[in-house]
PDB file of C-alpha atoms in Angstrom:
ATOM      1  CA  MET A  30       8.438   4.278 -22.843  1.00 58.00           C
ATOM      2  CA  ASP A  31       6.060   2.208 -20.713  1.00 88.00           C
ATOM      3  CA  ASP A  32       6.832   2.249 -17.006  1.00 96.00           C
ATOM      4  CA  PRO A  33       8.157  -1.259 -16.149  1.00 96.00           C
ATOM      5  CA  ARG A  34       6.663  -0.917 -12.655  1.00 98.00           C
ATOM      6  CA  LEU A  35       3.193  -0.893 -14.230  1.00 98.00           C
ATOM      7  CA  THR A  36       3.734  -2.882 -17.430  1.00 98.00           C
ATOM      8  CA  PRO A  37       3.622  -6.686 -17.224  1.00 98.00           C
ATOM      9  CA  ALA A  38       6.011  -7.260 -20.106  1.00 98.00           C
ATOM     10  CA  ARG A  39       9.378  -8.988 -20.394  1.00 97.00           C
ATOM     11  CA  GLY A  40      11.255 -10.181 -23.448  1.00 96.00           C
ATOM     12  CA  ASP A  41       9.980 -13.725 -22.986  1.00 97.00           C
ATOM     13  CA  ILE A  42       6.404 -13.075 -21.839  1.00 98.00           C
ATOM     14  CA  ALA A  43       3.833 -10.301 -21.569  1.00 98.00           C
ATOM     15  CA  ALA A  44       0.195  -9.767 -20.700  1.00 98.00           C
ATOM     16  CA  LYS A  45      -2.238 -10.493 -23.521  1.00 98.00           C
ATOM     17  CA  TYR A  46      -3.776  -7.027 -23.255  1.00 97.00           C
ATOM     18  CA  LEU A  47      -0.405  -5.535 -24.270  1.00 97.00           C
ATOM     19  CA  GLU A  48      -0.195  -7.458 -27.551  1.00 97.00           C
ATOM     20  CA  GLY A  49       0.540  -5.023 -30.351  1.00 96.00           C
ATOM     21  CA  ASN A  50       2.005  -2.471 -27.940  1.00 95.00           C
ATOM     22  CA  VAL A  51       5.097  -4.309 -26.667  1.00 96.00           C
ATOM     23  CA  GLU A  52       7.456  -6.959 -28.005  1.00 96.00           C
ATOM     24  CA  ALA A  53       7.530 -10.350 -26.315  1.00 97.00           C
ATOM     25  CA  ALA A  54       8.063 -13.969 -27.307  1.00 98.00           C
ATOM     26  CA  ARG A  55       4.538 -14.869 -26.160  1.00 97.00           C
ATOM     27  CA  PHE A  56       1.453 -13.240 -24.698  1.00 98.00           C
ATOM     28  CA  VAL A  57      -0.725 -14.792 -21.987  1.00 98.00           C
ATOM     29  CA  ALA A  58      -4.082 -13.850 -20.513  1.00 97.00           C
ATOM     30  CA  GLY A  59      -2.977 -14.463 -16.944  1.00 98.00           C
ATOM     31  CA  GLU A  60      -4.822 -16.086 -14.052  1.00 98.00           C
ATOM     32  CA  PRO A  61      -6.562 -14.396 -11.112  1.00 98.00           C
ATOM     33  CA  PHE A  62      -5.270 -15.065  -7.606  1.00 98.00           C
ATOM     34  CA  GLU A  63      -5.631 -13.457  -4.197  1.00 98.00           C
ATOM     35  CA  VAL A  64      -3.255 -12.914  -1.300  1.00 98.00           C
ATOM     36  CA  ILE A  65      -4.011 -15.316   1.545  1.00 97.00           C
ATOM     37  CA  GLY A  66      -1.283 -14.247   3.982  1.00 93.00           C
ATOM     38  CA  ALA A  67      -1.365 -11.083   6.044  1.00 96.00           C
ATOM     39  CA  LEU A  68       1.179  -9.433   3.742  1.00 97.00           C
ATOM     40  CA  ALA A  69       3.020 -10.583   0.648  1.00 98.00           C
ATOM     41  CA  PRO A  70       6.205  -8.867  -0.558  1.00 98.00           C
ATOM     42  CA  LEU A  71       6.283  -7.887  -4.216  1.00 98.00           C
ATOM     43  CA  ARG A  72       9.921  -8.084  -5.288  1.00 98.00           C
ATOM     44  CA  ARG A  73      11.885  -6.854  -8.278  1.00 98.00           C
ATOM     45  CA  ALA A  74      13.501 -10.277  -8.700  1.00 98.00           C
ATOM     46  CA  PRO A  75      12.303 -13.789  -7.752  1.00 98.00           C
ATOM     47  CA  ALA A  76      14.504 -14.153  -4.692  1.00 97.00           C
ATOM     48  CA  THR A  77      14.117 -13.569  -0.968  1.00 97.00           C
ATOM     49  CA  ASP A  78      16.897 -10.972  -1.102  1.00 97.00           C
ATOM     50  CA  GLY A  79      15.347  -9.175  -4.091  1.00 97.00           C
ATOM     51  CA  GLU A  80      14.328  -5.547  -3.556  1.00 98.00           C
ATOM     52  CA  MET A  81      10.850  -5.266  -2.052  1.00 98.00           C
ATOM     53  CA  MET A  82       9.116  -2.659  -4.177  1.00 98.00           C
ATOM     54  CA  THR A  83       5.756  -2.851  -2.410  1.00 98.00           C
ATOM     55  CA  GLN A  84       3.502  -5.209  -0.471  1.00 98.00           C
ATOM     56  CA  ALA A  85       0.173  -6.831  -1.252  1.00 98.00           C
ATOM     57  CA  LEU A  86      -2.347  -7.054   1.581  1.00 98.00           C
ATOM     58  CA  HIS A  87      -4.586  -9.943   2.578  1.00 98.00           C
ATOM     59  CA  GLY A  88      -7.457 -10.363   0.120  1.00 98.00           C
ATOM     60  CA  GLU A  89      -5.788  -8.296  -2.592  1.00 98.00           C
ATOM     61  CA  ARG A  90      -6.303  -9.634  -6.117  1.00 98.00           C
ATOM     62  CA  VAL A  91      -3.378 -10.360  -8.426  1.00 98.00           C
ATOM     63  CA  THR A  92      -3.223 -11.396 -12.084  1.00 98.00           C
ATOM     64  CA  VAL A  93      -0.398 -13.934 -12.461  1.00 98.00           C
ATOM     65  CA  TYR A  94       1.301 -14.267 -15.839  1.00 98.00           C
ATOM     66  CA  ASP A  95       4.243 -16.519 -15.028  1.00 98.00           C
ATOM     67  CA  ARG A  96       5.497 -18.884 -12.329  1.00 97.00           C
ATOM     68  CA  ASN A  97       8.904 -20.458 -11.875  1.00 97.00           C
ATOM     69  CA  ASP A  98      10.050 -23.695 -10.256  1.00 97.00           C
ATOM     70  CA  GLU A  99      11.434 -21.927  -7.204  1.00 97.00           C
ATOM     71  CA  GLY A 100       8.153 -20.789  -5.680  1.00 98.00           C
ATOM     72  CA  TRP A 101       7.667 -17.356  -7.272  1.00 98.00           C
ATOM     73  CA  ALA A 102       4.797 -15.899  -9.280  1.00 98.00           C
ATOM     74  CA  TRP A 103       5.166 -12.893 -11.605  1.00 98.00           C
ATOM     75  CA  GLY A 104       2.086 -10.762 -11.899  1.00 98.00           C
ATOM     76  CA  GLN A 105       0.275  -7.448 -11.575  1.00 98.00           C
ATOM     77  CA  LEU A 106      -1.642  -6.170  -8.560  1.00 98.00           C
ATOM     78  CA  ASP A 107      -5.219  -5.247  -9.381  1.00 97.00           C
ATOM     79  CA  CYS A 108      -5.387  -2.334  -6.932  1.00 95.00           C
ATOM     80  CA  ASP A 109      -2.587  -0.136  -8.253  1.00 97.00           C
ATOM     81  CA  GLY A 110      -1.202  -2.038 -11.240  1.00 98.00           C
ATOM     82  CA  TYR A 111       2.223  -2.703  -9.734  1.00 98.00           C
ATOM     83  CA  VAL A 112       4.197  -5.539 -11.373  1.00 98.00           C
ATOM     84  CA  GLY A 113       6.689  -7.892  -9.766  1.00 98.00           C
ATOM     85  CA  TRP A 114       7.393 -11.244  -8.159  1.00 98.00           C
ATOM     86  CA  LEU A 115       5.339 -12.599  -5.231  1.00 98.00           C
ATOM     87  CA  PRO A 116       5.835 -15.788  -3.200  1.00 98.00           C
ATOM     88  CA  ASP A 117       3.642 -18.467  -4.747  1.00 97.00           C
ATOM     89  CA  ALA A 118       2.778 -19.751  -1.268  1.00 97.00           C
ATOM     90  CA  ALA A 119       1.138 -16.399  -0.453  1.00 97.00           C
ATOM     91  CA  LEU A 120      -1.410 -16.797  -3.271  1.00 98.00           C
ATOM     92  CA  ALA A 121      -4.502 -18.899  -3.862  1.00 98.00           C
ATOM     93  CA  LYS A 122      -7.353 -18.971  -6.328  1.00 97.00           C
ATOM     94  CA  PRO A 123      -9.882 -16.262  -5.408  1.00 97.00           C
ATOM     95  CA  GLY A 124     -12.471 -17.232  -2.848  1.00 94.00           C
ATOM     96  CA  ALA A 125     -15.608 -15.383  -1.824  1.00 95.00           C
ATOM     97  CA  ALA A 126     -15.779 -11.763  -2.900  1.00 96.00           C
ATOM     98  CA  PRO A 127     -14.670  -9.394  -0.137  1.00 98.00           C
ATOM     99  CA  THR A 128     -17.348  -7.517   1.770  1.00 98.00           C
ATOM    100  CA  HIS A 129     -15.295  -5.676   4.403  1.00 98.00           C
ATOM    101  CA  ARG A 130     -11.938  -4.013   4.970  1.00 98.00           C
ATOM    102  CA  VAL A 131      -9.812  -3.722   8.094  1.00 98.00           C
ATOM    103  CA  THR A 132      -9.924  -0.145   9.403  1.00 98.00           C
ATOM    104  CA  ALA A 133      -7.736  -0.598  12.493  1.00 98.00           C
ATOM    105  CA  ILE A 134      -4.017  -0.200  11.861  1.00 97.00           C
ATOM    106  CA  ARG A 135      -3.718  -3.836  13.063  1.00 97.00           C
ATOM    107  CA  THR A 136      -6.153  -6.450  14.250  1.00 98.00           C
ATOM    108  CA  PHE A 137      -6.156 -10.117  15.242  1.00 98.00           C
ATOM    109  CA  ALA A 138      -8.054 -12.965  13.629  1.00 98.00           C
ATOM    110  CA  PHE A 139      -9.108 -15.550  16.217  1.00 98.00           C
ATOM    111  CA  PRO A 140     -10.073 -19.173  15.522  1.00 98.00           C
ATOM    112  CA  GLY A 141     -13.248 -18.817  17.580  1.00 97.00           C
ATOM    113  CA  PRO A 142     -15.442 -16.286  19.420  1.00 97.00           C
ATOM    114  CA  SER A 143     -12.996 -15.501  22.240  1.00 97.00           C
ATOM    115  CA  ILE A 144     -10.149 -13.010  22.564  1.00 97.00           C
ATOM    116  CA  GLN A 145      -8.473 -15.491  24.921  1.00 98.00           C
ATOM    117  CA  LEU A 146      -7.742 -17.835  22.027  1.00 98.00           C
ATOM    118  CA  PRO A 147      -4.325 -17.594  20.330  1.00 98.00           C
ATOM    119  CA  PRO A 148      -4.757 -15.521  17.138  1.00 98.00           C
ATOM    120  CA  VAL A 149      -4.332 -17.334  13.844  1.00 98.00           C
ATOM    121  CA  GLU A 150      -3.361 -14.205  11.919  1.00 98.00           C
ATOM    122  CA  THR A 151      -2.559 -10.507  12.356  1.00 98.00           C
ATOM    123  CA  LEU A 152      -4.129  -8.349   9.661  1.00 98.00           C
ATOM    124  CA  VAL A 153      -3.381  -4.746   8.758  1.00 98.00           C
ATOM    125  CA  MET A 154      -5.354  -1.722   7.623  1.00 98.00           C
ATOM    126  CA  GLY A 155      -6.751  -2.167   4.126  1.00 98.00           C
ATOM    127  CA  SER A 156      -6.916  -5.963   4.214  1.00 98.00           C
ATOM    128  CA  ALA A 157     -10.010  -7.294   2.448  1.00 98.00           C
ATOM    129  CA  LEU A 158     -12.235  -9.999   3.934  1.00 98.00           C
ATOM    130  CA  ALA A 159     -15.433 -11.825   3.082  1.00 98.00           C
ATOM    131  CA  VAL A 160     -17.648 -11.643   6.178  1.00 98.00           C
ATOM    132  CA  THR A 161     -20.301 -14.359   6.195  1.00 98.00           C
ATOM    133  CA  ARG A 162     -22.081 -13.547   9.460  1.00 97.00           C
ATOM    134  CA  GLU A 163     -21.786 -11.779  12.800  1.00 97.00           C
ATOM    135  CA  ASP A 164     -21.739 -13.214  16.301  1.00 95.00           C
ATOM    136  CA  GLY A 165     -21.948 -10.616  19.059  1.00 96.00           C
ATOM    137  CA  THR A 166     -18.836  -8.454  18.869  1.00 97.00           C
ATOM    138  CA  PHE A 167     -17.238 -10.669  16.228  1.00 98.00           C
ATOM    139  CA  ALA A 168     -17.433 -10.758  12.443  1.00 98.00           C
ATOM    140  CA  ILE A 169     -16.888 -14.242  11.034  1.00 98.00           C
ATOM    141  CA  THR A 170     -15.093 -14.564   7.704  1.00 98.00           C
ATOM    142  CA  SER A 171     -15.188 -17.163   4.955  1.00 97.00           C
ATOM    143  CA  GLU A 172     -11.995 -18.655   6.445  1.00 95.00           C
ATOM    144  CA  GLY A 173     -13.828 -19.156   9.737  1.00 97.00           C
ATOM    145  CA  TRP A 174     -11.814 -16.405  11.405  1.00 98.00           C
ATOM    146  CA  HIS A 175     -13.382 -14.275  14.126  1.00 98.00           C
ATOM    147  CA  LEU A 176     -12.406 -10.603  14.043  1.00 98.00           C
ATOM    148  CA  PRO A 177     -13.571  -7.689  16.216  1.00 98.00           C
ATOM    149  CA  ARG A 178     -16.450  -6.029  14.354  1.00 98.00           C
ATOM    150  CA  SER A 179     -15.228  -2.631  15.518  1.00 98.00           C
ATOM    151  CA  HIS A 180     -12.020  -3.126  13.504  1.00 98.00           C
ATOM    152  CA  LEU A 181     -13.872  -3.632  10.205  1.00 98.00           C
ATOM    153  CA  ALA A 182     -16.044  -1.591   7.869  1.00 98.00           C
ATOM    154  CA  VAL A 183     -18.091  -2.568   4.858  1.00 98.00           C
ATOM    155  CA  LEU A 184     -16.621  -1.884   1.449  1.00 97.00           C
ATOM    156  CA  GLY A 185     -17.631   1.592   0.386  1.00 94.00           C
ATOM    157  CA  HIS A 186     -17.152   3.079   3.857  1.00 96.00           C
ATOM    158  CA  PHE A 187     -14.490   5.788   3.752  1.00 97.00           C
ATOM    159  CA  GLU A 188     -12.662   7.774   6.408  1.00 97.00           C
ATOM    160  CA  PRO A 189     -13.530  11.492   6.325  1.00 97.00           C
ATOM    161  CA  ASP A 190      -9.960  12.732   6.887  1.00 98.00           C
ATOM    162  CA  PHE A 191      -7.049  10.932   5.245  1.00 98.00           C
ATOM    163  CA  VAL A 192      -4.558  12.982   7.274  1.00 98.00           C
ATOM    164  CA  ALA A 193      -6.034  11.583  10.489  1.00 98.00           C
ATOM    165  CA  VAL A 194      -5.436   8.109   9.063  1.00 98.00           C
ATOM    166  CA  ALA A 195      -1.785   8.958   8.385  1.00 98.00           C
ATOM    167  CA  GLU A 196      -1.400  10.340  11.911  1.00 98.00           C
ATOM    168  CA  ARG A 197      -2.376   6.957  13.321  1.00 98.00           C
ATOM    169  CA  PHE A 198       0.851   5.529  11.856  1.00 98.00           C
ATOM    170  CA  VAL A 199       3.113   7.833  13.879  1.00 98.00           C
ATOM    171  CA  GLY A 200       5.809   5.658  15.453  1.00 98.00           C
ATOM    172  CA  THR A 201       5.595   2.972  12.772  1.00 98.00           C
ATOM    173  CA  PRO A 202       9.091   1.859  11.710  1.00 98.00           C
ATOM    174  CA  TYR A 203      10.282   2.965   8.276  1.00 98.00           C
ATOM    175  CA  LEU A 204      10.458   0.094   5.759  1.00 98.00           C
ATOM    176  CA  TRP A 205      11.363   0.496   2.096  1.00 98.00           C
ATOM    177  CA  GLY A 206       8.398  -0.841   0.113  1.00 98.00           C
ATOM    178  CA  GLY A 207       6.281  -1.250   3.250  1.00 98.00           C
ATOM    179  CA  LYS A 208       2.622  -0.295   3.459  1.00 98.00           C
ATOM    180  CA  SER A 209       1.440  -1.410   6.891  1.00 98.00           C
ATOM    181  CA  SER A 210       1.817  -0.630  10.579  1.00 98.00           C
ATOM    182  CA  PHE A 211       4.566  -3.287  10.728  1.00 98.00           C
ATOM    183  CA  GLY A 212       6.668  -1.033   8.495  1.00 98.00           C
ATOM    184  CA  ILE A 213       5.858   1.664   5.960  1.00 98.00           C
ATOM    185  CA  ASP A 214       7.571   4.040   3.546  1.00 98.00           C
ATOM    186  CA  CYS A 215       6.658   7.586   2.574  1.00 98.00           C
ATOM    187  CA  SER A 216       4.544   6.814  -0.484  1.00 98.00           C
ATOM    188  CA  GLY A 217       3.019   3.748   1.158  1.00 98.00           C
ATOM    189  CA  LEU A 218       1.736   6.009   3.937  1.00 98.00           C
ATOM    190  CA  VAL A 219       0.161   8.334   1.369  1.00 98.00           C
ATOM    191  CA  GLN A 220      -1.366   5.460  -0.607  1.00 98.00           C
ATOM    192  CA  ILE A 221      -2.859   3.691   2.430  1.00 98.00           C
ATOM    193  CA  SER A 222      -4.192   6.938   3.921  1.00 98.00           C
ATOM    194  CA  LEU A 223      -5.794   8.223   0.721  1.00 98.00           C
ATOM    195  CA  GLY A 224      -7.168   4.753  -0.034  1.00 97.00           C
ATOM    196  CA  ALA A 225      -8.861   4.637   3.374  1.00 97.00           C
ATOM    197  CA  SER A 226     -10.675   7.826   2.354  1.00 97.00           C
ATOM    198  CA  GLY A 227     -11.723   6.430  -1.016  1.00 96.00           C
ATOM    199  CA  ILE A 228      -9.183   8.365  -3.082  1.00 96.00           C
ATOM    200  CA  PRO A 229      -7.357   6.154  -5.637  1.00 95.00           C
ATOM    201  CA  CYS A 230      -3.616   6.618  -5.340  1.00 97.00           C
ATOM    202  CA  PRO A 231      -0.649   5.149  -7.236  1.00 98.00           C
ATOM    203  CA  ARG A 232       2.162   3.499  -5.306  1.00 98.00           C
ATOM    204  CA  ASP A 233       5.344   5.536  -5.718  1.00 98.00           C
ATOM    205  CA  SER A 234       6.014   9.184  -4.914  1.00 98.00           C
ATOM    206  CA  ASP A 235       6.869  10.149  -8.515  1.00 98.00           C
ATOM    207  CA  MET A 236       3.581   8.620  -9.687  1.00 98.00           C
ATOM    208  CA  GLN A 237       1.733  10.455  -6.934  1.00 98.00           C
ATOM    209  CA  GLN A 238       3.354  13.752  -7.835  1.00 98.00           C
ATOM    210  CA  ALA A 239       2.394  13.297 -11.479  1.00 97.00           C
ATOM    211  CA  SER A 240      -1.220  12.276 -10.941  1.00 97.00           C
ATOM    212  CA  LEU A 241      -2.583  13.671  -7.677  1.00 97.00           C
ATOM    213  CA  GLY A 242      -4.244  17.009  -7.201  1.00 95.00           C
ATOM    214  CA  GLN A 243      -3.557  20.577  -8.232  1.00 96.00           C
ATOM    215  CA  ALA A 244      -0.040  21.998  -8.243  1.00 96.00           C
ATOM    216  CA  LEU A 245       0.767  24.861  -5.866  1.00 95.00           C
ATOM    217  CA  ASP A 246       3.766  27.186  -5.854  1.00 95.00           C
ATOM    218  CA  VAL A 247       6.602  25.648  -3.814  1.00 94.00           C
ATOM    219  CA  ALA A 248       7.267  29.134  -2.465  1.00 90.00           C
ATOM    220  CA  GLU A 249       3.952  28.788  -0.616  1.00 86.00           C
ATOM    221  CA  ALA A 250       5.317  26.099   1.722  1.00 86.00           C
ATOM    222  CA  ASN A 251       4.552  28.406   4.642  1.00 88.00           C
ATOM    223  CA  LYS A 252       0.863  28.627   3.621  1.00 91.00           C
ATOM    224  CA  LEU A 253      -0.122  24.980   3.532  1.00 96.00           C
ATOM    225  CA  THR A 254      -3.511  23.549   4.384  1.00 97.00           C
ATOM    226  CA  ARG A 255      -4.296  20.162   5.881  1.00 98.00           C
ATOM    227  CA  GLY A 256      -3.908  17.429   3.267  1.00 98.00           C
ATOM    228  CA  ASP A 257      -1.457  19.173   0.944  1.00 98.00           C
ATOM    229  CA  LEU A 258       1.266  16.843  -0.338  1.00 98.00           C
ATOM    230  CA  LEU A 259       4.906  17.942  -0.400  1.00 98.00           C
ATOM    231  CA  PHE A 260       7.285  16.280  -2.848  1.00 98.00           C
ATOM    232  CA  TRP A 261      11.029  15.943  -3.062  1.00 98.00           C
ATOM    233  CA  ASN A 262      12.836  13.683  -5.518  1.00 97.00           C
ATOM    234  CA  GLY A 263      12.020  10.265  -4.072  1.00 97.00           C
ATOM    235  CA  HIS A 264      10.068  11.487  -1.058  1.00 98.00           C
ATOM    236  CA  VAL A 265       6.590  12.698  -0.112  1.00 98.00           C
ATOM    237  CA  ALA A 266       5.060  14.144   3.065  1.00 98.00           C
ATOM    238  CA  ILE A 267       1.550  15.146   4.146  1.00 98.00           C
ATOM    239  CA  ALA A 268       0.748  18.568   5.598  1.00 98.00           C
ATOM    240  CA  ARG A 269      -1.180  18.459   8.890  1.00 98.00           C
ATOM    241  CA  ASP A 270      -1.627  22.229   9.051  1.00 97.00           C
ATOM    242  CA  GLU A 271       0.334  25.375   8.178  1.00 96.00           C
ATOM    243  CA  THR A 272       3.384  24.398  10.197  1.00 96.00           C
ATOM    244  CA  THR A 273       3.689  20.597  10.506  1.00 98.00           C
ATOM    245  CA  ILE A 274       3.894  17.509   8.297  1.00 98.00           C
ATOM    246  CA  VAL A 275       3.535  13.792   8.907  1.00 98.00           C
ATOM    247  CA  HIS A 276       5.765  11.465   6.907  1.00 98.00           C
ATOM    248  CA  ALA A 277       7.548   8.137   6.981  1.00 98.00           C
ATOM    249  CA  ASN A 278      11.232   8.808   6.453  1.00 98.00           C
ATOM    250  CA  ALA A 279      14.626   7.163   6.635  1.00 97.00           C
ATOM    251  CA  HIS A 280      16.177  10.024   8.646  1.00 97.00           C
ATOM    252  CA  HIS A 281      14.063   9.123  11.677  1.00 98.00           C
ATOM    253  CA  MET A 282      13.515   5.528  10.479  1.00 98.00           C
ATOM    254  CA  ALA A 283       9.896   6.027  11.492  1.00 98.00           C
ATOM    255  CA  THR A 284       6.693   7.883  10.718  1.00 98.00           C
ATOM    256  CA  VAL A 285       6.927  11.199  12.538  1.00 98.00           C
ATOM    257  CA  ILE A 286       5.340  14.622  12.883  1.00 98.00           C
ATOM    258  CA  GLU A 287       7.846  17.340  12.092  1.00 98.00           C
ATOM    259  CA  ASN A 288       7.932  21.098  11.633  1.00 98.00           C
ATOM    260  CA  THR A 289       7.482  21.724   7.919  1.00 97.00           C
ATOM    261  CA  LEU A 290      10.084  24.415   7.338  1.00 96.00           C
ATOM    262  CA  ALA A 291      12.616  22.601   9.527  1.00 97.00           C
ATOM    263  CA  ALA A 292      12.076  19.397   7.510  1.00 98.00           C
ATOM    264  CA  ILE A 293      12.420  21.275   4.210  1.00 97.00           C
ATOM    265  CA  ALA A 294      15.694  22.807   5.410  1.00 97.00           C
ATOM    266  CA  ARG A 295      17.017  19.482   6.752  1.00 98.00           C
ATOM    267  CA  ILE A 296      16.214  17.589   3.553  1.00 98.00           C
ATOM    268  CA  LYS A 297      17.694  20.385   1.403  1.00 97.00           C
ATOM    269  CA  LEU A 298      20.886  20.231   3.451  1.00 96.00           C
ATOM    270  CA  ALA A 299      20.994  16.496   2.692  1.00 95.00           C
ATOM    271  CA  GLY A 300      20.906  17.330  -1.026  1.00 96.00           C
ATOM    272  CA  SER A 301      17.234  17.403  -2.060  1.00 96.00           C
ATOM    273  CA  ALA A 302      15.141  20.545  -2.504  1.00 97.00           C
ATOM    274  CA  LEU A 303      11.353  20.641  -2.368  1.00 98.00           C
ATOM    275  CA  VAL A 304      10.157  20.184  -5.967  1.00 98.00           C
ATOM    276  CA  ALA A 305       6.344  20.271  -5.792  1.00 98.00           C
ATOM    277  CA  ILE A 306       3.298  20.816  -3.615  1.00 98.00           C
ATOM    278  CA  LYS A 307       0.013  19.220  -4.678  1.00 97.00           C
ATOM    279  CA  ARG A 308      -3.455  19.665  -3.225  1.00 95.00           C
ATOM    280  CA  PRO A 309      -5.556  16.466  -3.633  1.00 89.00           C
TER     281      PRO A 309
END
């Protein structure tokens, strides 16, 4: 059965590329859009109290297949294929192709070339921008925003150590479906960190367990190397070294560094045993 998280198909409408593979009343090609806000929630249902399954970052491209009269658009994210409802107001027709990504965990966009001006937006790591020119320490985007050049990198630049990226999120509040320094969940931390190092990564921990890396024996949890991924049912953590992990978790309601064996024991006591270790 096709995973509904990754399959833009409902009984009344489905993506044209799925015709012949799923049943739907009609099939549509969809329209390209991009996220124009700092973050856009992707929800299971078209309502502000609907479960937030993930977030789309500024500049992210979305294929929209349906829109309702209450301000919601149903579509599929281009980056990881996730399907759900986004606020229509957070989307616009694609502008200039992105040239840069934000590499700081957060940065400010100013309306002019001065850090004394009130910022017009706060952008997060992974946000995509079209930089049109540079002015001293600022990069100027197609929106006319001025961002610190040191907080950006050209597309194609990758961090050498994805674990070091994850470590920068220590202290970030835990947020179900979150994938930024405003709030992040366990698999969002893995996805953002691997993505910063140029490693494609699906969104949810079960998808990550199924698709990432080489499986190791779970009995070898005391012989981990930096970058190994530890999986429980519904949770994932990143090994920093032989004895510690970094993970966003609801126990601490934050991203923390924790002793590996102590975390394994604590989570097992709560009812979930370690089920897999993968080496990307």
